[in-house]
Amino acid sequence: MTDAPIGDATAERLILLLVGAVGAGKGTQASILSREFGLVHLASGNLFRAALAAGTPLGEAAREYMERGELVPDELTIAMFMEELARPAADAGAILDGFPRTVGQAMALDDTLAAAGERIRRVLSIEVPTEVLVRRVAGRWICPQCSTTYHEDTDSPNDPGRCDRDGTALRQRDDDRPEVVRARLDKQVPPMLAVVEHYERAGIVDRLDGTQSIEAVTEAILARIGPRVAS
Ligand code: AMP
């Protein structure tokens, strides 16, 4: 497996896997990369929620698992991604986000892609220490009146604890409380690391320091992937 930039003109479309915990900046990088390379951003949770909202057979099949907060069975999840990858929007390639989430899913996806003559080209792992992630997420505050969001470190209100627009007392989302964030990370991180390990064996992982600025992380990714592959 080569370590050279891979975004050169090639017949093989660019399928990337973006890995990162809550607060690592994965969504931000996904939208930048999607614009830069003309890739479709396939985020598993969003796809399932859209299927559920649209009442499709897939959404109905996924419903009970989602409501229980469990993983949807692999066959359904893989079928959903293969269907998304077959759409014209994915002609230039795709950014997979939230899938594969376990080594079992990774192996099943590798086999399914290989049968179609494809593969994940690179795995971008945005890495941030747990305590930094907790601080990032737990520092978020929102105005219950106008929904303006603030952050203790980067975007604090002029009058501490009050909205700049309407003076309402700011609140923290239940999901953003430090102990909730820690519990979420404890559950999320070990399988994520196992997936990265799995692709490490194929030599296709780029580990990125997610404590840097958004721009620096993007730069580091572009340095790995190379020039644009899509117009
Ligand atoms: P998320 O927004 O990533 O937390 O995902 C919301 C829900 O979608 C999860 O609780 C699962 O039920 C389902 N889901 C998301 N990603 C996967 C996946 N890779 N495999 C199976 N189910 C998933």
Short mmCIF file of C-alpha atoms and ligand atoms in Angstrom, two decimals:
data_model
loop_
_atom_site.label_atom_id
_atom_site.label_comp_id
_atom_site.label_asym_id
_atom_site.label_seq_id
_atom_site.Cartn_x
_atom_site.Cartn_y
_atom_site.Cartn_z
CA MET A 1 0.00 0.00 0.00
CA THR A 2 1.45 3.32 -1.06
CA ASP A 3 1.80 6.33 1.19
CA ALA A 4 1.76 8.78 -1.71
CA PRO A 5 -1.09 11.28 -2.08
CA ILE A 6 -4.00 9.56 -3.75
CA GLY A 7 -6.15 12.38 -5.07
CA ASP A 8 -4.59 12.26 -8.51
CA ALA A 9 -6.57 11.50 -11.64
CA THR A 10 -7.49 7.87 -11.34
CA ALA A 11 -10.36 5.72 -12.48
CA GLU A 12 -10.95 4.59 -8.92
CA ARG A 13 -13.39 6.76 -7.05
CA LEU A 14 -12.41 8.17 -3.71
CA ILE A 15 -14.09 6.38 -0.84
CA LEU A 16 -12.88 7.80 2.47
CA LEU A 17 -13.73 6.80 5.99
CA LEU A 18 -13.77 9.64 8.50
CA VAL A 19 -13.40 8.56 12.12
CA GLY A 20 -13.65 10.73 15.20
CA ALA A 21 -15.48 10.93 18.50
CA VAL A 22 -18.20 13.43 19.35
CA GLY A 23 -16.62 16.89 19.40
CA ALA A 24 -13.58 15.89 17.31
CA GLY A 25 -14.66 18.09 14.41
CA LYS A 26 -15.64 15.29 12.08
CA GLY A 27 -18.77 16.99 10.73
CA THR A 28 -16.86 20.18 9.93
CA GLN A 29 -14.12 18.34 8.07
CA ALA A 30 -16.67 16.18 6.26
CA SER A 31 -18.44 19.21 4.82
CA ILE A 32 -15.15 20.83 3.76
CA LEU A 33 -13.92 17.63 2.09
CA SER A 34 -17.27 17.01 0.49
CA ARG A 35 -17.12 20.46 -1.16
CA GLU A 36 -13.44 20.23 -2.05
CA PHE A 37 -13.58 16.82 -3.71
CA GLY A 38 -17.21 16.62 -4.82
CA LEU A 39 -17.79 13.66 -2.52
CA VAL A 40 -21.12 12.73 -1.04
CA HIS A 41 -21.15 12.75 2.77
CA LEU A 42 -22.82 9.56 4.02
CA ALA A 43 -23.42 9.81 7.76
CA SER A 44 -25.10 6.64 9.04
CA GLY A 45 -27.17 8.27 11.79
CA ASN A 46 -28.50 10.93 9.40
CA LEU A 47 -29.32 8.36 6.72
CA PHE A 48 -31.23 6.21 9.20
CA ARG A 49 -33.09 9.21 10.61
CA ALA A 50 -34.03 10.35 7.09
CA ALA A 51 -35.27 6.84 6.20
CA LEU A 52 -37.28 6.76 9.39
CA ALA A 53 -38.80 10.20 8.75
CA ALA A 54 -39.65 9.23 5.16
CA GLY A 55 -41.26 5.97 6.33
CA THR A 56 -39.29 3.83 3.85
CA PRO A 57 -39.07 0.03 4.36
CA LEU A 58 -35.49 0.54 5.54
CA GLY A 59 -36.61 3.17 8.05
CA GLU A 60 -39.32 0.88 9.35
CA ALA A 61 -36.88 -2.01 9.67
CA ALA A 62 -34.40 0.21 11.51
CA ARG A 63 -36.95 1.84 13.80
CA GLU A 64 -36.95 -0.59 16.74
CA TYR A 65 -33.14 -0.66 16.92
CA MET A 66 -32.83 3.12 16.75
CA GLU A 67 -35.48 3.60 19.40
CA ARG A 68 -33.55 1.29 21.70
CA GLY A 69 -30.27 3.05 20.84
CA GLU A 70 -28.87 -0.21 19.42
CA LEU A 71 -26.98 -0.76 16.22
CA VAL A 72 -29.14 -1.59 13.23
CA PRO A 73 -28.23 -5.10 11.93
CA ASP A 74 -25.21 -5.18 9.63
CA GLU A 75 -27.05 -6.54 6.55
CA LEU A 76 -29.43 -3.58 6.58
CA THR A 77 -26.71 -1.04 7.25
CA ILE A 78 -24.42 -2.37 4.53
CA ALA A 79 -27.29 -2.59 2.05
CA MET A 80 -28.17 1.03 2.81
CA PHE A 81 -24.59 2.22 2.19
CA MET A 82 -24.21 0.19 -1.01
CA GLU A 83 -27.44 1.74 -2.27
CA GLU A 84 -26.15 5.23 -1.45
CA LEU A 85 -22.83 4.47 -3.14
CA ALA A 86 -24.69 3.40 -6.29
CA ARG A 87 -26.33 6.81 -6.67
CA PRO A 88 -24.98 9.38 -9.18
CA ALA A 89 -24.19 11.70 -6.25
CA ALA A 90 -21.46 9.24 -5.26
CA ASP A 91 -19.86 9.07 -8.74
CA ALA A 92 -16.75 10.96 -7.57
CA GLY A 93 -16.72 9.11 -4.27
CA ALA A 94 -17.97 9.33 -0.73
CA ILE A 95 -17.07 10.15 2.83
CA LEU A 96 -18.31 7.42 5.13
CA ASP A 97 -19.14 8.71 8.59
CA GLY A 98 -20.44 6.58 11.46
CA PHE A 99 -20.04 3.39 9.43
CA PRO A 100 -18.26 0.99 9.73
CA ARG A 101 -18.54 1.34 13.49
CA THR A 102 -17.37 -2.13 14.50
CA VAL A 103 -14.67 -4.45 13.18
CA GLY A 104 -17.42 -6.85 12.08
CA GLN A 105 -18.99 -4.10 9.98
CA ALA A 106 -15.58 -3.12 8.61
CA MET A 107 -14.83 -6.67 7.48
CA ALA A 108 -18.26 -7.10 5.94
CA LEU A 109 -17.97 -3.75 4.14
CA ASP A 110 -14.46 -4.56 2.88
CA ASP A 111 -15.78 -7.82 1.38
CA THR A 112 -18.81 -6.17 -0.19
CA LEU A 113 -16.72 -3.37 -1.69
CA ALA A 114 -14.08 -5.83 -2.92
CA ALA A 115 -16.78 -7.84 -4.69
CA ALA A 116 -17.65 -4.62 -6.53
CA GLY A 117 -13.96 -3.98 -7.34
CA GLU A 118 -13.71 -1.15 -4.81
CA ARG A 119 -12.20 -0.40 -1.44
CA ILE A 120 -11.87 2.27 1.18
CA ARG A 121 -8.95 4.35 -0.05
CA ARG A 122 -8.03 6.13 3.20
CA VAL A 123 -9.16 6.26 6.77
CA LEU A 124 -8.88 9.71 8.32
CA SER A 125 -8.79 9.40 12.08
CA ILE A 126 -9.26 12.73 13.85
CA GLU A 127 -7.79 12.20 17.29
CA VAL A 128 -8.46 14.36 20.35
CA PRO A 129 -7.80 13.45 24.01
CA THR A 130 -10.94 12.63 25.98
CA GLU A 131 -10.68 15.56 28.38
CA VAL A 132 -10.37 18.01 25.49
CA LEU A 133 -13.48 16.50 23.92
CA VAL A 134 -15.40 16.77 27.18
CA ARG A 135 -14.38 20.41 27.50
CA ARG A 136 -15.39 21.15 23.91
CA VAL A 137 -18.82 19.58 24.19
CA ALA A 138 -19.58 20.47 27.80
CA GLY A 139 -18.56 24.11 27.18
CA ARG A 140 -21.51 24.58 24.82
CA TRP A 141 -24.44 26.69 26.04
CA ILE A 142 -27.62 27.60 24.25
CA CYS A 143 -30.23 30.32 24.61
CA PRO A 144 -33.61 28.62 25.17
CA GLN A 145 -35.31 31.71 23.76
CA CYS A 146 -33.54 32.30 20.42
CA SER A 147 -31.33 29.17 20.11
CA THR A 148 -28.09 31.16 19.78
CA THR A 149 -25.19 28.93 20.84
CA TYR A 150 -22.12 29.95 22.84
CA HIS A 151 -18.95 28.27 24.00
CA GLU A 152 -17.18 29.01 27.27
CA ASP A 153 -13.74 29.02 25.65
CA THR A 154 -14.23 30.38 22.15
CA ASP A 155 -17.50 32.23 21.97
CA SER A 156 -18.60 33.32 25.42
CA PRO A 157 -21.46 35.81 25.96
CA ASN A 158 -20.62 39.36 27.07
CA ASP A 159 -22.59 38.94 30.31
CA PRO A 160 -21.63 35.50 31.70
CA GLY A 161 -24.51 33.01 31.52
CA ARG A 162 -26.84 35.37 29.60
CA CYS A 163 -27.71 35.60 25.92
CA ASP A 164 -26.23 38.62 24.11
CA ARG A 165 -29.40 39.02 22.06
CA ASP A 166 -32.18 38.82 24.60
CA GLY A 167 -30.55 38.45 28.03
CA THR A 168 -32.18 35.05 28.67
CA ALA A 169 -30.32 32.70 31.06
CA LEU A 170 -28.34 30.21 28.95
CA ARG A 171 -28.84 26.47 29.34
CA GLN A 172 -26.80 23.41 28.68
CA ARG A 173 -28.34 20.56 26.67
CA ASP A 174 -28.76 17.43 28.79
CA ASP A 175 -26.62 15.54 26.26
CA ASP A 176 -23.81 18.06 26.69
CA ARG A 177 -23.34 17.65 30.45
CA PRO A 178 -19.78 16.48 31.25
CA GLU A 179 -20.81 13.16 32.81
CA VAL A 180 -23.11 12.38 29.87
CA VAL A 181 -20.36 13.24 27.38
CA ARG A 182 -17.86 11.03 29.25
CA ALA A 183 -20.30 8.11 29.28
CA ARG A 184 -20.95 8.54 25.56
CA LEU A 185 -17.21 8.60 24.84
CA ASP A 186 -16.58 5.51 27.01
CA LYS A 187 -19.05 3.62 24.85
CA GLN A 188 -18.06 5.15 21.53
CA VAL A 189 -14.28 5.20 21.58
CA PRO A 190 -13.19 1.53 22.07
CA PRO A 191 -15.01 0.14 18.97
CA MET A 192 -13.83 3.19 17.01
CA LEU A 193 -10.21 2.50 17.92
CA ALA A 194 -10.70 -1.15 16.92
CA VAL A 195 -11.93 -0.06 13.48
CA VAL A 196 -8.89 2.20 13.05
CA GLU A 197 -6.64 -0.72 14.14
CA HIS A 198 -8.31 -2.92 11.53
CA TYR A 199 -7.46 -0.46 8.74
CA GLU A 200 -4.03 0.16 10.22
CA ARG A 201 -3.23 -3.40 9.14
CA ALA A 202 -3.96 -2.40 5.55
CA GLY A 203 -1.69 0.67 5.96
CA ILE A 204 -4.37 3.16 4.91
CA VAL A 205 -4.84 5.17 8.12
CA ASP A 206 -3.93 8.84 8.50
CA ARG A 207 -3.93 9.89 12.13
CA LEU A 208 -4.69 13.59 12.47
CA ASP A 209 -4.16 15.76 15.49
CA GLY A 210 -7.66 17.09 16.09
CA THR A 211 -6.55 19.56 18.76
CA GLN A 212 -5.27 21.82 15.98
CA SER A 213 -7.39 24.51 14.32
CA ILE A 214 -10.03 23.45 11.78
CA GLU A 215 -7.82 24.88 9.00
CA ALA A 216 -4.75 22.97 10.18
CA VAL A 217 -6.66 19.68 10.28
CA THR A 218 -7.99 20.34 6.76
CA GLU A 219 -4.46 21.16 5.56
CA ALA A 220 -3.14 17.93 7.04
CA ILE A 221 -5.88 15.93 5.34
CA LEU A 222 -5.29 17.63 1.99
CA ALA A 223 -1.58 16.98 2.30
CA ARG A 224 -2.39 13.27 2.57
CA ILE A 225 -5.05 13.06 -0.09
CA GLY A 226 -3.47 15.38 -2.60
CA PRO A 227 -5.01 17.59 -5.26
CA ARG A 228 -8.65 17.73 -6.13
CA VAL A 229 -9.98 14.74 -8.01
CA ALA A 230 -13.32 16.18 -8.98
CA SER A 231 -14.39 19.39 -10.61
P1 AMP B 1 -25.90 8.35 15.49
O1 AMP B 1 -26.57 9.60 15.04
O2 AMP B 1 -24.62 8.09 14.79
O3 AMP B 1 -25.81 8.25 16.98
O4 AMP B 1 -26.86 7.14 15.04
C1 AMP B 1 -28.22 7.05 15.41
C2 AMP B 1 -28.71 5.60 15.34
O5 AMP B 1 -28.54 5.09 14.01
C3 AMP B 1 -27.90 4.63 16.22
O6 AMP B 1 -28.36 4.60 17.53
C4 AMP B 1 -28.16 3.31 15.51
O7 AMP B 1 -29.43 2.78 15.81
C5 AMP B 1 -28.15 3.72 14.05
N1 AMP B 1 -26.77 3.62 13.49
C6 AMP B 1 -25.92 4.64 13.20
N2 AMP B 1 -24.76 4.16 12.69
C7 AMP B 1 -24.88 2.82 12.65
C8 AMP B 1 -24.02 1.75 12.24
N3 AMP B 1 -22.80 1.98 11.76
N4 AMP B 1 -24.47 0.49 12.35
C9 AMP B 1 -25.69 0.24 12.83
N5 AMP B 1 -26.55 1.18 13.25
C10 AMP B 1 -26.16 2.47 13.16
#
